[in-house]
Tab-separated table of C-alpha atoms in Angstrom:
chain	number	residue	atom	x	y	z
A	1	UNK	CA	0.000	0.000	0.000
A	2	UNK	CA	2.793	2.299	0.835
A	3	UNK	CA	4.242	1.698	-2.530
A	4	UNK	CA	0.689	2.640	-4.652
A	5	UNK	CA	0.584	5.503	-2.198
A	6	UNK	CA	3.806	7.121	-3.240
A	7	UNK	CA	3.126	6.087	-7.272
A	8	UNK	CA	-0.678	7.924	-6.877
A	9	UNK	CA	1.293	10.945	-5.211
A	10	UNK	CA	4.101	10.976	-8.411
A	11	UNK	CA	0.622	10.343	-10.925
A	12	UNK	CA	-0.243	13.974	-8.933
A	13	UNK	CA	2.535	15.549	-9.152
A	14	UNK	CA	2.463	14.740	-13.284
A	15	UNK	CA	-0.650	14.564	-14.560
A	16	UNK	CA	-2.561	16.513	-12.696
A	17	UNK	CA	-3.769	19.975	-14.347
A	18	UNK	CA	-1.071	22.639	-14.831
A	19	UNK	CA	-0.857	24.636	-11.327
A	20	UNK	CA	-3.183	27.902	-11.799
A	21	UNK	CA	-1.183	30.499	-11.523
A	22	UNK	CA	-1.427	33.533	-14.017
A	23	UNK	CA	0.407	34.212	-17.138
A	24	UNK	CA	1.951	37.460	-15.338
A	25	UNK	CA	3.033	35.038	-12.337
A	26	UNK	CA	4.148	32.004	-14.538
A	27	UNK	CA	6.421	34.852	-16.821
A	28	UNK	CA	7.521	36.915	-13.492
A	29	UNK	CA	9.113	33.535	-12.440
A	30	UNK	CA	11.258	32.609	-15.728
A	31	UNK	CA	12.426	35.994	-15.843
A	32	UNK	CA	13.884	35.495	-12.459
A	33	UNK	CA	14.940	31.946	-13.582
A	34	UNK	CA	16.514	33.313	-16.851
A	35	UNK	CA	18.455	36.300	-15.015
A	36	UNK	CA	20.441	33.724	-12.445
A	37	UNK	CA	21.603	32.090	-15.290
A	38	UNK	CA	24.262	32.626	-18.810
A	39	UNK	CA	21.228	33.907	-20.870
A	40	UNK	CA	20.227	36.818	-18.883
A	41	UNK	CA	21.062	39.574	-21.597
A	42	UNK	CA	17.667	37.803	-23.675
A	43	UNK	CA	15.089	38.764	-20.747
A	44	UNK	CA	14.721	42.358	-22.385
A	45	UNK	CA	13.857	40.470	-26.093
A	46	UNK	CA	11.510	38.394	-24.309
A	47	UNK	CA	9.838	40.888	-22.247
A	48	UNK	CA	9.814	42.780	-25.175
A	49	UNK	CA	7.898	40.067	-27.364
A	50	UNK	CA	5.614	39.413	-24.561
A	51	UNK	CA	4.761	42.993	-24.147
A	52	UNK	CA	4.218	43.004	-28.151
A	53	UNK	CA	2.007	40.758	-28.060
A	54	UNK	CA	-0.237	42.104	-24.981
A	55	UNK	CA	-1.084	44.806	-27.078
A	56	UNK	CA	-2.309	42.926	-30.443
A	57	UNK	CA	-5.686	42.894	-31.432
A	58	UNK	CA	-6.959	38.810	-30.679
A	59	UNK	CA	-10.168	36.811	-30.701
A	60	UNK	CA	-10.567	34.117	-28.205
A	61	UNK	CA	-11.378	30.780	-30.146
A	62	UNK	CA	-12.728	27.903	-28.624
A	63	UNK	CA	-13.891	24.454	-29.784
A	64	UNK	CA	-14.731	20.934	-28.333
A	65	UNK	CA	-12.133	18.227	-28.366
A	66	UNK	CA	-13.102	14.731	-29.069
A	67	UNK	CA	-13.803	13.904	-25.531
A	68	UNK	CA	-15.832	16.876	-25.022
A	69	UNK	CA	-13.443	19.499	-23.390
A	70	UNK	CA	-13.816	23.369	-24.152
A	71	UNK	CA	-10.649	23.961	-25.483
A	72	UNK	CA	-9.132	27.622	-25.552
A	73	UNK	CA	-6.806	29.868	-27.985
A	74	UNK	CA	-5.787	33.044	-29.222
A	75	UNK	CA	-5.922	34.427	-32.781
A	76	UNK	CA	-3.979	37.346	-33.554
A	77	UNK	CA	-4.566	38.499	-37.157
A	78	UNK	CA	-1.472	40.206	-39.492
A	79	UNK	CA	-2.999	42.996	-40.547
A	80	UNK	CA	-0.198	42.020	-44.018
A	81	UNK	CA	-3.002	39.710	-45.137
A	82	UNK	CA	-1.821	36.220	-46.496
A	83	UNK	CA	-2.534	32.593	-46.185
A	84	UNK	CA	0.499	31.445	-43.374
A	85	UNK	CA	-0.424	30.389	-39.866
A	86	UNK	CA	1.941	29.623	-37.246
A	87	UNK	CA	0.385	27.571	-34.411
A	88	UNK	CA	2.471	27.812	-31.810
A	89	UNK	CA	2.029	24.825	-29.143
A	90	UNK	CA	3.427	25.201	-25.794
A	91	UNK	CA	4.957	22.502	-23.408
A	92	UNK	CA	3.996	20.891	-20.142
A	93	UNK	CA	2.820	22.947	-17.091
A	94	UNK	CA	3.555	26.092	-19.382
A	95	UNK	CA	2.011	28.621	-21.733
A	96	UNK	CA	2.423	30.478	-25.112
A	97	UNK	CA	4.335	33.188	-23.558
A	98	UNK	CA	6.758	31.103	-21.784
A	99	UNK	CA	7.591	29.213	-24.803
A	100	UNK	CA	7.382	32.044	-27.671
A	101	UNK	CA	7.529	35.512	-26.057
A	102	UNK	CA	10.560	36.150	-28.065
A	103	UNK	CA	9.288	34.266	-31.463
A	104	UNK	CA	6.115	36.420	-31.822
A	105	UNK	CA	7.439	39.391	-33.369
A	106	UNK	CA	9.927	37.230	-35.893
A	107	UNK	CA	6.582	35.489	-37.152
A	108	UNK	CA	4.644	37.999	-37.387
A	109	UNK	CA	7.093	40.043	-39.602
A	110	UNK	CA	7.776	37.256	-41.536
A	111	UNK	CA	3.991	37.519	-42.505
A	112	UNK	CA	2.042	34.554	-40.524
A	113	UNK	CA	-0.720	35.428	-38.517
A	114	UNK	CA	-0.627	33.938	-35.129
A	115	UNK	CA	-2.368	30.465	-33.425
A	116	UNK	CA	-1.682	30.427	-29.535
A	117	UNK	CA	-3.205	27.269	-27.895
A	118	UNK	CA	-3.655	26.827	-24.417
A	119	UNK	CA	-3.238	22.593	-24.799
A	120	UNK	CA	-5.615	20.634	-23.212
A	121	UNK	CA	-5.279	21.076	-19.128
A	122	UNK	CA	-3.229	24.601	-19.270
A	123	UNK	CA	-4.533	28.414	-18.677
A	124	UNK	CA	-7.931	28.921	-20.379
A	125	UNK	CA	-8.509	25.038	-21.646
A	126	UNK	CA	-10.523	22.586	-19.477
A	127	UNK	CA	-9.171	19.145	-18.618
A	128	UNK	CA	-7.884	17.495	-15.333
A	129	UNK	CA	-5.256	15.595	-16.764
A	130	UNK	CA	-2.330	16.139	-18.726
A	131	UNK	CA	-1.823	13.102	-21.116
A	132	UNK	CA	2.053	14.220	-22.678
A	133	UNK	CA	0.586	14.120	-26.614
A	134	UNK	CA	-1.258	11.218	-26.418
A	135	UNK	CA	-4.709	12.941	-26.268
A	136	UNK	CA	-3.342	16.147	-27.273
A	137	UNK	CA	-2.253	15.345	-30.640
A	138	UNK	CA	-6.142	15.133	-31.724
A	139	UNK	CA	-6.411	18.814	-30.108
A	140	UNK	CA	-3.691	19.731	-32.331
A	141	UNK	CA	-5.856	18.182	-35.473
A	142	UNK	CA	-8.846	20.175	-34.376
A	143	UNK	CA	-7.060	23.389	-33.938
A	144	UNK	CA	-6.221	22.610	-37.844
A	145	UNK	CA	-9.371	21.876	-39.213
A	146	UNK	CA	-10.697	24.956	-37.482
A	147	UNK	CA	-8.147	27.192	-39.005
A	148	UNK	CA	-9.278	25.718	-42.698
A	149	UNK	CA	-12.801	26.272	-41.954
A	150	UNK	CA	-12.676	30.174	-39.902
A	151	UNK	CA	-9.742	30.802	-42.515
A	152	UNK	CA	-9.781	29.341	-46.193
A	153	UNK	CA	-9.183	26.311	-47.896
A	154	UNK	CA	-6.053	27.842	-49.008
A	155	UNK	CA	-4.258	28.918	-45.477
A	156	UNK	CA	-0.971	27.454	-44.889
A	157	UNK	CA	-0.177	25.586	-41.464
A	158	UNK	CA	2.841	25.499	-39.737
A	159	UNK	CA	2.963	23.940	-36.169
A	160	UNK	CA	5.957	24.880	-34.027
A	161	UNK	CA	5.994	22.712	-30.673
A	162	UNK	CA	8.225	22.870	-27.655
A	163	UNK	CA	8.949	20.426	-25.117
A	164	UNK	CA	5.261	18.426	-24.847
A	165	UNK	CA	4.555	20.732	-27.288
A	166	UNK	CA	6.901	19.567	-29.549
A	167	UNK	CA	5.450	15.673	-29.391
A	168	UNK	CA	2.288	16.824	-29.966
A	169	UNK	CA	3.302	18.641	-33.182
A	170	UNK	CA	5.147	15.274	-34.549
A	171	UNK	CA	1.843	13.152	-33.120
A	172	UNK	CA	-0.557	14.969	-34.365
A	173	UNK	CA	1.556	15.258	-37.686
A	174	UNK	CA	1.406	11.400	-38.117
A	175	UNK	CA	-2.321	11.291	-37.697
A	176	UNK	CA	-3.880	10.781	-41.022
A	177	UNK	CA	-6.862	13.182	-40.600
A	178	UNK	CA	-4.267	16.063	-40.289
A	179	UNK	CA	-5.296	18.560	-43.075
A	180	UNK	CA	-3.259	18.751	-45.768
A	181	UNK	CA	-2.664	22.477	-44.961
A	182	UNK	CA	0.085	21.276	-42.621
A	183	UNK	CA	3.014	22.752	-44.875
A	184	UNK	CA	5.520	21.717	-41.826
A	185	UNK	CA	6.457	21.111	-38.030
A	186	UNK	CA	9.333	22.721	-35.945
A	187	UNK	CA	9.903	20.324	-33.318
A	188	UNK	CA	11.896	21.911	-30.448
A	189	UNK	CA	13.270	19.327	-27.539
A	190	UNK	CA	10.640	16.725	-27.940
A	191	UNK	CA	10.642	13.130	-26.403
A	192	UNK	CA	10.175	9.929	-27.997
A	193	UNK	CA	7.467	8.547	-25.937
A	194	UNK	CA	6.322	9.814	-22.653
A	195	UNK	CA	7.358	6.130	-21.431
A	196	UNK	CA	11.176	7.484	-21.798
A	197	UNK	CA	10.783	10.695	-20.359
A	198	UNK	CA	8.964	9.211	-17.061
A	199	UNK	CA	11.816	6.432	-17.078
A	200	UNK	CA	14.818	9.500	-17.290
A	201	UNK	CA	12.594	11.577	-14.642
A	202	UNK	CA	11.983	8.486	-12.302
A	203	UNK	CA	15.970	8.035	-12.100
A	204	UNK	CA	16.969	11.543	-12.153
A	205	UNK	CA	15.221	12.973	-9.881
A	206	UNK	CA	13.561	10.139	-7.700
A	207	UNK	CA	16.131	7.272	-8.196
A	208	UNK	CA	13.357	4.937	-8.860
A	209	UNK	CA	13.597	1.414	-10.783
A	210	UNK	CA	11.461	1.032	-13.742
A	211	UNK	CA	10.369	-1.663	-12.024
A	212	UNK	CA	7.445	-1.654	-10.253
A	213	UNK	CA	6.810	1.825	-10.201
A	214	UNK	CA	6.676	2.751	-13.938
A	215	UNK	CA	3.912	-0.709	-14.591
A	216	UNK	CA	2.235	0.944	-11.499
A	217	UNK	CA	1.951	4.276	-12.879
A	218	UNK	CA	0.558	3.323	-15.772
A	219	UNK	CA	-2.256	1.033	-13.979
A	220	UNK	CA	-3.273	4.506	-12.466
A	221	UNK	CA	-2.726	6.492	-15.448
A	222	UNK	CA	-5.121	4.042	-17.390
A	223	UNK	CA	-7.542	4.506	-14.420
A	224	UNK	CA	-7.770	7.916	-13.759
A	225	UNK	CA	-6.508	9.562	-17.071
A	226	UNK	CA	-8.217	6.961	-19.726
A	227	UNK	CA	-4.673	6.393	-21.309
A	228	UNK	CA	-1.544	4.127	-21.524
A	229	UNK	CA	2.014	6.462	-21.562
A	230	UNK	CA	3.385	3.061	-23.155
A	231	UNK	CA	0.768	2.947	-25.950
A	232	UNK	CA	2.496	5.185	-28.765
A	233	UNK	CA	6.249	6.045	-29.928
A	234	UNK	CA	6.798	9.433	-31.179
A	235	UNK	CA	10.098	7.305	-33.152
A	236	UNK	CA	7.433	4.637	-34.623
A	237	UNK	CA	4.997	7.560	-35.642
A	238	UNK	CA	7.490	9.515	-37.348
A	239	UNK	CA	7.376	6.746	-40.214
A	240	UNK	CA	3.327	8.586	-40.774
A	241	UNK	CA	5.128	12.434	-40.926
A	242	UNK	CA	4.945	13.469	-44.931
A	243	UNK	CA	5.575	17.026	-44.156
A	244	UNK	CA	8.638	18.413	-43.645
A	245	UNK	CA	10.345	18.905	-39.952
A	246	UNK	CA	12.954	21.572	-38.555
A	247	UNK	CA	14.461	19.458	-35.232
A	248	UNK	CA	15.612	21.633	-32.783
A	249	UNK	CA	17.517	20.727	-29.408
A	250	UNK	CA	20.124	21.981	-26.578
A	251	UNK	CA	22.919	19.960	-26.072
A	252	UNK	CA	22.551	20.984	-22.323
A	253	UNK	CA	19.401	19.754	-22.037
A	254	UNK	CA	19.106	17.153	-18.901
A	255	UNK	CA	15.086	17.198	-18.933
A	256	UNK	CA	14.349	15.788	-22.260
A	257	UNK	CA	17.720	14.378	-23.331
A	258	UNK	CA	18.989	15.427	-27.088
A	259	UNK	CA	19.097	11.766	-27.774
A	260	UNK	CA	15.390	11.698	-27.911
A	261	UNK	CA	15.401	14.157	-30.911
A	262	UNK	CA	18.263	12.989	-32.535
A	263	UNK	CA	16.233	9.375	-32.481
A	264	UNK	CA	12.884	10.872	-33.636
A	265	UNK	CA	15.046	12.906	-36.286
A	266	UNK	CA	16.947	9.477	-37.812
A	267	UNK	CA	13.248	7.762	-37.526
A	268	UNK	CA	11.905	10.753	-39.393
A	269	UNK	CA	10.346	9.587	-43.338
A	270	UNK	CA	10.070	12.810	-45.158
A	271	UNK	CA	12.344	15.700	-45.321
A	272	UNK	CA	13.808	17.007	-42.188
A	273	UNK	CA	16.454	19.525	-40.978
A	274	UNK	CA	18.390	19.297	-37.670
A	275	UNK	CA	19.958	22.325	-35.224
A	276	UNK	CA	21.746	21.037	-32.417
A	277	UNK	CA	22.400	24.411	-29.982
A	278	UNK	CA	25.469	23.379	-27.754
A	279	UNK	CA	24.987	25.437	-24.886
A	280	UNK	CA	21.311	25.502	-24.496
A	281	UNK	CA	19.117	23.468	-21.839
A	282	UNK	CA	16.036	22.715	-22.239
A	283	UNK	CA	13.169	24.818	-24.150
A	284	UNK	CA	16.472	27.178	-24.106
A	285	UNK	CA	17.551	26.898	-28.077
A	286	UNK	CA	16.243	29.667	-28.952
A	287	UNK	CA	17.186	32.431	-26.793
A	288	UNK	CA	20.752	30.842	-26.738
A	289	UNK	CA	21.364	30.782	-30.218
A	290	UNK	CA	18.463	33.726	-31.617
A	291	UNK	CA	19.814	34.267	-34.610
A	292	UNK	CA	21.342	31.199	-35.731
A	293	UNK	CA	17.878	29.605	-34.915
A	294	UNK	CA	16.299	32.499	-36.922
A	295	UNK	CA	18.913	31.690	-40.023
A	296	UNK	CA	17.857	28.055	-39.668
A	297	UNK	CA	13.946	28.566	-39.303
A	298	UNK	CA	14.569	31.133	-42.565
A	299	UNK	CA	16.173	28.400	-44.961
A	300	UNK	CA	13.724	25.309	-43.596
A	301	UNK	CA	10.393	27.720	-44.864
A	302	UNK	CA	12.312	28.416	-48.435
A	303	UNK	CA	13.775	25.168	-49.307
A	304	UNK	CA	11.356	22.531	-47.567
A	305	UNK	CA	8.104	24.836	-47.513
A	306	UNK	CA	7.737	27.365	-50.290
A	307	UNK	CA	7.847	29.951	-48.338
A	308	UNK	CA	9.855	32.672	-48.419
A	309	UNK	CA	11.024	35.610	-45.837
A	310	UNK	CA	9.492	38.749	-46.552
A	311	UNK	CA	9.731	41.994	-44.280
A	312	UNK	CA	5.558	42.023	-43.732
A	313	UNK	CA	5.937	44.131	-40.176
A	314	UNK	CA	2.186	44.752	-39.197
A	315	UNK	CA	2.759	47.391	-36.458
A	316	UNK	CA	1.279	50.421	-37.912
């Protein structure tokens, strides 16, 4: 008993609904993170996104998932007209402006008009339990087929996940009911399956064996979640991915460990692009390496896309 009683307190601590604390609170805490740390001198570009974006025009979009959740985002419409999307999906226990705030202006002069989900469980979407892609990926699907039928038949798609976020993208990518206005995925620090990110987490930070506790986890997960963690391989899906994908990953990241994208990367079918960012951790690449990550994102959208960089600024 003592043992299920320490596996239903670690099925809590991870599944349960993304702490509610507000987007000010959640931000006010990785600015203090980022400032202890070697990329302080990017707070002020991602303060400055994030204050950007507060002041954009949006409609709040909601629709019903398959298992009958409200599910919440933000559109924010470039006034430059045009047919590119860019739905940004955020990562576990976090939000759009945690994961972007420093992206939104570079997409939005490069023309795309803006998706910001709040995935299944986070900020303004209901759900008690996170379920690491698994149920999220056919969120990500309706978020799509919404954007085809509010937009055009013509808009262009591209999904750029990080962390949970990122599996999501490359899950929801392999589903075949995806749209075929999915033009391409970035997929930033992604895991294979959320088996081998509760193994890594189990040892790292709880020294646990895999065995009992990770059968027992998934005995409650099954219960109170509806879902298996060991039912689906981001690595065997990535055989179903047509479109193309722009991997993305720190070298310093000890969360999700760069081996898991370097394994979904070799697994990927179609055409792919890879940017390893040595001194980044995790969900870091970006503001370690902005422009080089920039350069990259630029070059993946002409050659693999059709789409190329224009200047489209849409703040007057």
């Amino acid at each position: 008993m003592a043992l299920y009683g320490g596996v239903l307190s670690i099925f809590h601590s991870f599944f349960l609904r993304s702490r509610r604390k507000s987007r000010y609170e959640l931000n006010e805490e990785y600015y203090a993170f980022l400032e202890r740390g070697p990329f302080a001198h990017r707070v002020p570009d991602l303060k400055e996104g994030i204050a950007w974006l507060h002041v954009q025009k949006h409609e709040d979009w909601y629709l019903n998932s398959f298992d009958g959740l409200r599910l919440h985002a933000r559109f924010f419409e470039n006034p430059a007209g045009g047919d590119r999307v860019a739905l940004l999906c955020h990562g576990y226990h976090s939000s759009g402006e945690h994961d972007f705030g420093a992206m939104f202006p570079f997409y939005w002069e490069q023309g795309f008009h803006l998706l910001v989900i709040d995935q299944r469980a986070h900020e303004g979407s209901e759900g008690k339990y996170i379920c690491f892609g698994v149920k999220e990926r056919y969120d990500l699907v309706a978020w799509c087929k919404w954007l085809v039928l509010r937009r055009s038949q013509s808009v262009q798609i591209l999904i750029h996940g990080v962390s949970m976020g990122c599996t999501t993208a490359l899950l929801a990518a392999a589903l075949p009911t995806m749209p075929e206005n999915l033009i391409g995925v970035v997929a930033d620090c992604g895991f294979t399956s959320p088996y081998d990110e509760f193994l890594h987490v189990a040892k790292k930070n709880f020294s646990l064996p895999a065995f009992p506790f990770l059968p027992l986890l998934e005995v409650v997960c099954r219960h109170r979640a509806g879902f298996g963690f060991r039912e689906l391989s981001t690595v065997d899906e990535m055989a179903h991915v047509r479109v193309p994908v722009l991997f993305v990953h720190g070298e310093k990241d000890t969360f999700v460990l760069p081996e898991h994208t370097k394994n979904n990367y070799a697994a990927c079918a179609g055409k792919k692009e890879l940017l390893l960012v040595p001194e980044a951790g995790h969900a870091l690449s970006y503001l370690a390496a902005l422009e080089e990550y920039q350069k990259k994102l630029l070059e993946f959208l002409e050659k693999h896309c059709g789409l190329k960089a224009c200047a489209a600024s849409g703040e007057e």
